Coordinates of C-alpha atoms in Angstrom, one line a residue:
X1 CA 61.9 106.2 -38.1
X2 CA 58.1 107.5 -37.2
X3 CA 57.1 107.4 -33.5
X4 CA 54.1 105.4 -32.4
X5 CA 52.0 107.1 -30.0
X6 CA 49.6 104.5 -28.0
X7 CA 46.6 105.9 -26.1
X8 CA 44.8 103.3 -24.1
X9 CA 44.5 101.1 -21.3
X10 CA 46.6 99.4 -18.7
X11 CA 45.2 97.3 -16.1
X12 CA 45.7 93.7 -14.2
X13 CA 44.8 90.4 -16.2
X14 CA 43.7 87.6 -13.7
X15 CA 43.7 84.5 -16.2
X16 CA 41.6 81.1 -15.3
X17 CA 42.7 77.8 -16.8
X18 CA 39.3 76.5 -17.4
X19 CA 38.4 73.0 -18.8
X20 CA 35.8 74.4 -20.9
X21 CA 34.0 77.9 -20.7
X22 CA 30.8 78.1 -18.5
X23 CA 27.3 78.5 -19.8
X24 CA 24.9 81.1 -18.5
X25 CA 24.4 80.7 -15.1
X26 CA 26.8 77.8 -14.6
X27 CA 29.9 78.1 -12.1
X28 CA 32.8 76.1 -12.6
X29 CA 36.1 75.6 -11.1
X30 CA 39.3 76.9 -12.6
X31 CA 42.5 74.4 -12.7
X32 CA 44.9 77.3 -12.8
X33 CA 45.4 80.8 -11.9
X34 CA 47.9 83.7 -13.1
X35 CA 47.9 87.4 -12.7
X36 CA 49.8 90.1 -14.9
X37 CA 50.0 93.2 -16.3
X38 CA 47.5 93.3 -19.2
X39 CA 44.9 95.7 -21.2
X40 CA 44.8 96.1 -24.9
X41 CA 46.6 99.4 -24.8
X42 CA 49.4 98.2 -22.8
X43 CA 49.9 94.9 -24.9
X44 CA 49.8 96.5 -28.1
X45 CA 52.7 99.4 -27.0
X46 CA 54.8 96.6 -25.5
X47 CA 55.1 94.6 -28.8
X48 CA 55.7 98.0 -30.7
X49 CA 58.3 98.6 -28.6
X50 CA 59.7 95.1 -28.9
X51 CA 59.5 95.3 -32.5
X52 CA 61.8 98.3 -32.7
X53 CA 59.7 101.2 -32.8
X54 CA 59.9 104.1 -30.6
X55 CA 56.7 104.0 -28.2
X56 CA 55.1 106.6 -26.1
X57 CA 52.5 105.1 -24.3
X58 CA 49.7 106.8 -22.1
X59 CA 47.0 105.2 -20.2
X60 CA 44.7 106.3 -17.2
X61 CA 45.5 104.3 -14.1
X62 CA 44.5 104.4 -10.7
X63 CA 46.5 105.4 -7.4
X64 CA 46.4 101.9 -6.1
X65 CA 48.8 98.9 -5.6
X66 CA 48.1 97.6 -9.2
X67 CA 49.1 101.2 -10.4
X68 CA 52.2 100.9 -8.6
X69 CA 53.0 97.5 -10.5
X70 CA 52.1 98.5 -13.6
X71 CA 54.7 101.1 -13.5
X72 CA 57.6 98.8 -12.5
X73 CA 56.7 96.6 -15.2
X74 CA 56.4 98.9 -18.0
X75 CA 59.5 100.5 -16.7
X76 CA 61.6 97.6 -17.9
X77 CA 59.8 97.6 -21.5
X78 CA 61.5 99.5 -24.5
X79 CA 59.0 102.3 -24.4
X80 CA 58.0 105.5 -22.7
X81 CA 55.0 105.4 -20.4
X82 CA 53.2 108.4 -19.1
X83 CA 50.6 107.3 -16.5
X84 CA 47.4 109.6 -16.0
X85 CA 46.4 109.1 -12.8
X86 CA 42.5 109.1 -11.7
X87 CA 40.7 108.3 -8.8
X88 CA 39.2 105.2 -10.0
X89 CA 40.6 101.9 -9.5
X90 CA 43.1 100.6 -12.1
X91 CA 41.2 98.2 -14.4
X92 CA 41.2 94.6 -14.3
X93 CA 40.2 92.0 -16.8
X94 CA 39.2 88.3 -16.0
X95 CA 40.4 85.9 -18.7
X96 CA 38.7 82.4 -18.9
X97 CA 41.0 79.8 -21.2
X98 CA 40.3 76.3 -22.5
X99 CA 43.2 73.8 -22.9
X100 CA 42.1 74.3 -26.8
X101 CA 42.9 78.1 -26.5
X102 CA 39.4 79.3 -26.9
X103 CA 38.7 82.2 -24.1
X104 CA 36.2 84.9 -23.0
X105 CA 37.0 88.3 -21.1
X106 CA 35.2 90.4 -19.0
X107 CA 36.8 93.8 -17.9
X108 CA 36.1 96.5 -15.5
X109 CA 37.3 99.7 -17.0
X110 CA 36.8 102.6 -14.7
X111 CA 40.0 104.0 -15.4
X112 CA 39.7 103.5 -19.2
X113 CA 36.2 105.4 -19.2
X114 CA 37.6 108.1 -16.8
X115 CA 40.1 109.7 -19.3
X116 CA 38.6 112.8 -20.3
X117 CA 38.3 114.5 -23.6
X118 CA 41.4 117.2 -22.8
X119 CA 43.6 114.7 -21.8
X120 CA 43.0 112.6 -25.0
X121 CA 43.4 115.6 -27.1
X122 CA 46.7 116.9 -25.5
X123 CA 48.3 113.6 -26.0
X124 CA 47.3 113.0 -29.3
X125 CA 48.5 116.5 -30.6
X126 CA 52.0 115.8 -30.0
X127 CA 52.3 113.2 -32.8
X128 CA 53.9 114.7 -35.9
X129 CA 52.6 114.3 -39.5
X130 CA 54.7 111.3 -40.2
X131 CA 53.9 109.3 -36.8
X132 CA 51.5 106.9 -35.7
X133 CA 48.7 107.0 -33.4
X134 CA 47.4 103.7 -32.3
X135 CA 43.8 103.2 -30.6
X136 CA 41.5 100.6 -29.4
X137 CA 38.0 100.7 -27.9
X138 CA 38.7 100.5 -24.6
X139 CA 38.6 104.2 -23.9
X140 CA 35.2 106.4 -24.3
X141 CA 33.8 107.2 -27.6
X142 CA 34.1 110.8 -26.7
X143 CA 37.7 110.5 -25.8
X144 CA 39.1 108.3 -28.8
X145 CA 37.0 110.5 -31.5
X146 CA 38.8 113.5 -29.6
X147 CA 42.1 112.1 -30.2
X148 CA 41.4 110.8 -33.6
X149 CA 40.6 114.5 -34.5
X150 CA 43.3 116.2 -32.6
X151 CA 46.2 114.5 -33.7
X152 CA 48.1 115.4 -36.9
X153 CA 49.5 112.0 -37.2
X154 CA 48.0 109.1 -39.0
X155 CA 45.5 106.9 -37.2
X156 CA 45.5 103.1 -36.6
X157 CA 42.3 102.2 -34.7
X158 CA 41.7 98.6 -33.3
X159 CA 38.1 98.4 -33.1
X160 CA 38.2 95.7 -30.0
X161 CA 36.5 95.6 -27.5
X162 CA 33.3 97.0 -29.7
X163 CA 31.5 98.7 -27.2
X164 CA 30.0 101.8 -29.0
X165 CA 29.1 102.6 -32.5
X166 CA 32.3 102.9 -34.6
X167 CA 30.7 104.3 -38.0
X168 CA 31.5 108.3 -37.0
X169 CA 35.1 107.1 -36.5
X170 CA 35.8 105.4 -39.6
X171 CA 36.7 108.8 -41.6
X172 CA 39.4 110.0 -39.3
X173 CA 41.2 106.2 -39.5
X174 CA 44.4 105.6 -41.9
X175 CA 44.1 101.8 -40.9
X176 CA 41.2 100.1 -39.3
X177 CA 42.2 96.4 -37.8
X178 CA 38.8 94.4 -36.7
X179 CA 38.0 90.9 -36.3
X180 CA 35.2 89.3 -38.3
X181 CA 32.6 89.2 -35.5
X182 CA 33.4 93.3 -35.1
X183 CA 33.2 93.9 -38.6
X184 CA 29.9 92.0 -39.2
X185 CA 28.4 94.0 -36.2
X186 CA 29.8 97.4 -37.5
X187 CA 28.4 96.6 -41.6
X188 CA 26.4 93.5 -41.5
X189 CA 28.6 92.0 -43.8
X190 CA 31.5 89.2 -43.7
X191 CA 35.1 88.9 -45.2
X192 CA 35.9 91.1 -48.3
X193 CA 32.4 92.6 -48.3
X194 CA 32.8 94.0 -45.0
X195 CA 36.2 95.2 -45.9
X196 CA 34.8 97.2 -48.9
X197 CA 31.9 98.5 -46.8
X198 CA 34.1 100.0 -44.2
X199 CA 36.0 101.8 -46.7
X200 CA 33.0 103.1 -48.3
X201 CA 32.1 104.0 -44.7
X202 CA 35.4 106.2 -44.7
X203 CA 38.0 104.1 -43.6
X204 CA 41.3 104.4 -45.8
X205 CA 42.7 100.9 -45.4
X206 CA 40.8 97.9 -43.7
X207 CA 42.4 94.6 -42.1
X208 CA 39.9 92.1 -40.9
X209 CA 41.7 89.2 -39.0
X210 CA 40.1 85.8 -39.3
X211 CA 42.0 83.8 -36.8
X212 CA 43.3 80.5 -38.4
X213 CA 41.8 81.6 -41.9
X214 CA 44.2 84.4 -42.1
X215 CA 43.5 88.1 -42.9
X216 CA 41.8 90.2 -45.5
X217 CA 43.4 93.5 -46.7
X218 CA 41.5 96.3 -48.3
X219 CA 43.6 99.3 -49.6
X220 CA 42.9 101.9 -52.4
X221 CA 44.8 99.2 -54.9
X222 CA 42.2 96.5 -53.7
X223 CA 41.3 93.5 -51.9
X224 CA 43.7 90.6 -51.0
X225 CA 43.2 87.9 -48.7
X226 CA 46.6 86.4 -46.7
X227 CA 46.7 82.8 -45.1
X228 CA 47.8 82.9 -41.1
X229 CA 50.9 80.7 -40.2
X230 CA 50.2 77.2 -39.3
X231 CA 50.6 76.5 -35.7
X232 CA 48.8 74.7 -33.0
X233 CA 47.0 77.3 -30.7
X234 CA 47.6 76.9 -26.9
X235 CA 45.4 80.5 -26.0
X236 CA 44.4 83.2 -28.2
X237 CA 44.2 86.0 -25.8
X238 CA 46.9 88.4 -26.8
X239 CA 47.1 87.5 -30.6
X240 CA 44.9 90.8 -31.9
X241 CA 47.1 92.9 -29.5
X242 CA 50.5 91.7 -31.1
X243 CA 49.4 91.9 -34.6
X244 CA 48.3 95.5 -33.7
X245 CA 51.7 96.5 -31.8
X246 CA 53.7 94.8 -34.4
X247 CA 51.8 96.3 -37.4
X248 CA 52.2 99.7 -36.1
X249 CA 55.9 99.4 -35.8
X250 CA 56.3 98.1 -39.0
X251 CA 54.7 100.9 -40.5
X252 CA 56.7 103.5 -38.4
X253 CA 59.8 101.7 -39.6
X254 CA 58.6 102.3 -43.3
X255 CA 57.2 99.0 -44.4
X256 CA 54.1 98.8 -46.7
X257 CA 50.7 98.1 -45.0
X258 CA 51.1 94.0 -46.5
X259 CA 54.7 93.8 -45.3
X260 CA 53.3 95.1 -41.8
X261 CA 50.5 92.7 -41.9
X262 CA 52.7 89.7 -42.8
X263 CA 54.7 90.3 -39.8
X264 CA 51.9 91.1 -37.5
X265 CA 50.4 87.7 -38.4
X266 CA 53.6 85.9 -37.9
X267 CA 54.0 87.6 -34.3
X268 CA 50.7 86.8 -33.7
X269 CA 51.2 83.3 -34.8
X270 CA 54.2 82.9 -32.3
X271 CA 51.7 84.4 -29.4
X272 CA 48.8 81.9 -29.7
X273 CA 51.5 79.0 -29.2
X274 CA 52.0 80.3 -25.8
X275 CA 49.9 80.5 -22.5
X276 CA 48.5 84.0 -21.0
X277 CA 48.2 87.4 -22.5
X278 CA 50.9 89.5 -21.6
X279 CA 53.6 86.4 -20.8
X280 CA 52.6 85.4 -24.2
X281 CA 53.8 88.5 -26.2
X282 CA 56.8 88.1 -28.5
X283 CA 60.2 89.0 -26.8
X284 CA 62.3 91.6 -29.0
X285 CA 64.7 88.5 -29.8
X286 CA 61.3 86.6 -31.2
X287 CA 60.4 89.3 -33.3
X288 CA 63.9 90.2 -34.6
X289 CA 64.1 86.5 -35.9
X290 CA 60.5 86.6 -37.2
X291 CA 61.4 90.0 -39.0
X292 CA 64.4 88.3 -40.4
X293 CA 62.7 85.4 -41.6
X294 CA 59.9 87.3 -43.3
X295 CA 62.7 89.4 -45.3
X296 CA 64.8 85.9 -46.6

């Protein structure tokens, strides 16, 4: 089995249960509060590990109590966590979620932004040509590009959060995963047209996630649209991270991209039926069950 190297952010999530999301300038009172580990890099590394991949996860964190809590939590997960300690506060996200599962997120990412090019390159170079390097948009553009350029491995890039122009990165990517809002901003197109456009911009394969409408997959063999499993969504916060992590694990196991995406969709559907982000991530037992169901 190939290895999955994840370079991304790790922080704490402060989740607020809201009757509805506030309008600009409006103050609302939350009816529920929860605090848990989070960050797109962390969530994706955890789900990849729980899905059976051998995962090496590196993330910049502070030297504070939040960093100590993250280390303790990740020591219980099936992955190797390599903390990159910086003189910045550990990242923090505030997530507001409605009873219908809609959410909005604000993130402070000083530690993620503080990861330098040299550290990104050093980590990325460790991947072998058959391994996968999974990246997101939380780090700086310079560090992300440096990792992509330096790695001998194959690159999966999740464009969320879309913080800076990504066009120059696409030629380094074997698989790009983006949602419909992100792809519209990147390409000015929607749906299959956006996927094709991203391929012409250099990405080898493109996945556009469409929420309950499914996903678009574009490869060298053509385009297809996959329906999403039908579930009642409670909280959509961690769905994209679950899909990315499970997909990376499936590719490392040798599955085709289509098979990996179907597994990722199934796991993401499980995630949205639960509240929270880290707390909603499927367990290893969940993922084993979902994988077995897909193989039937």
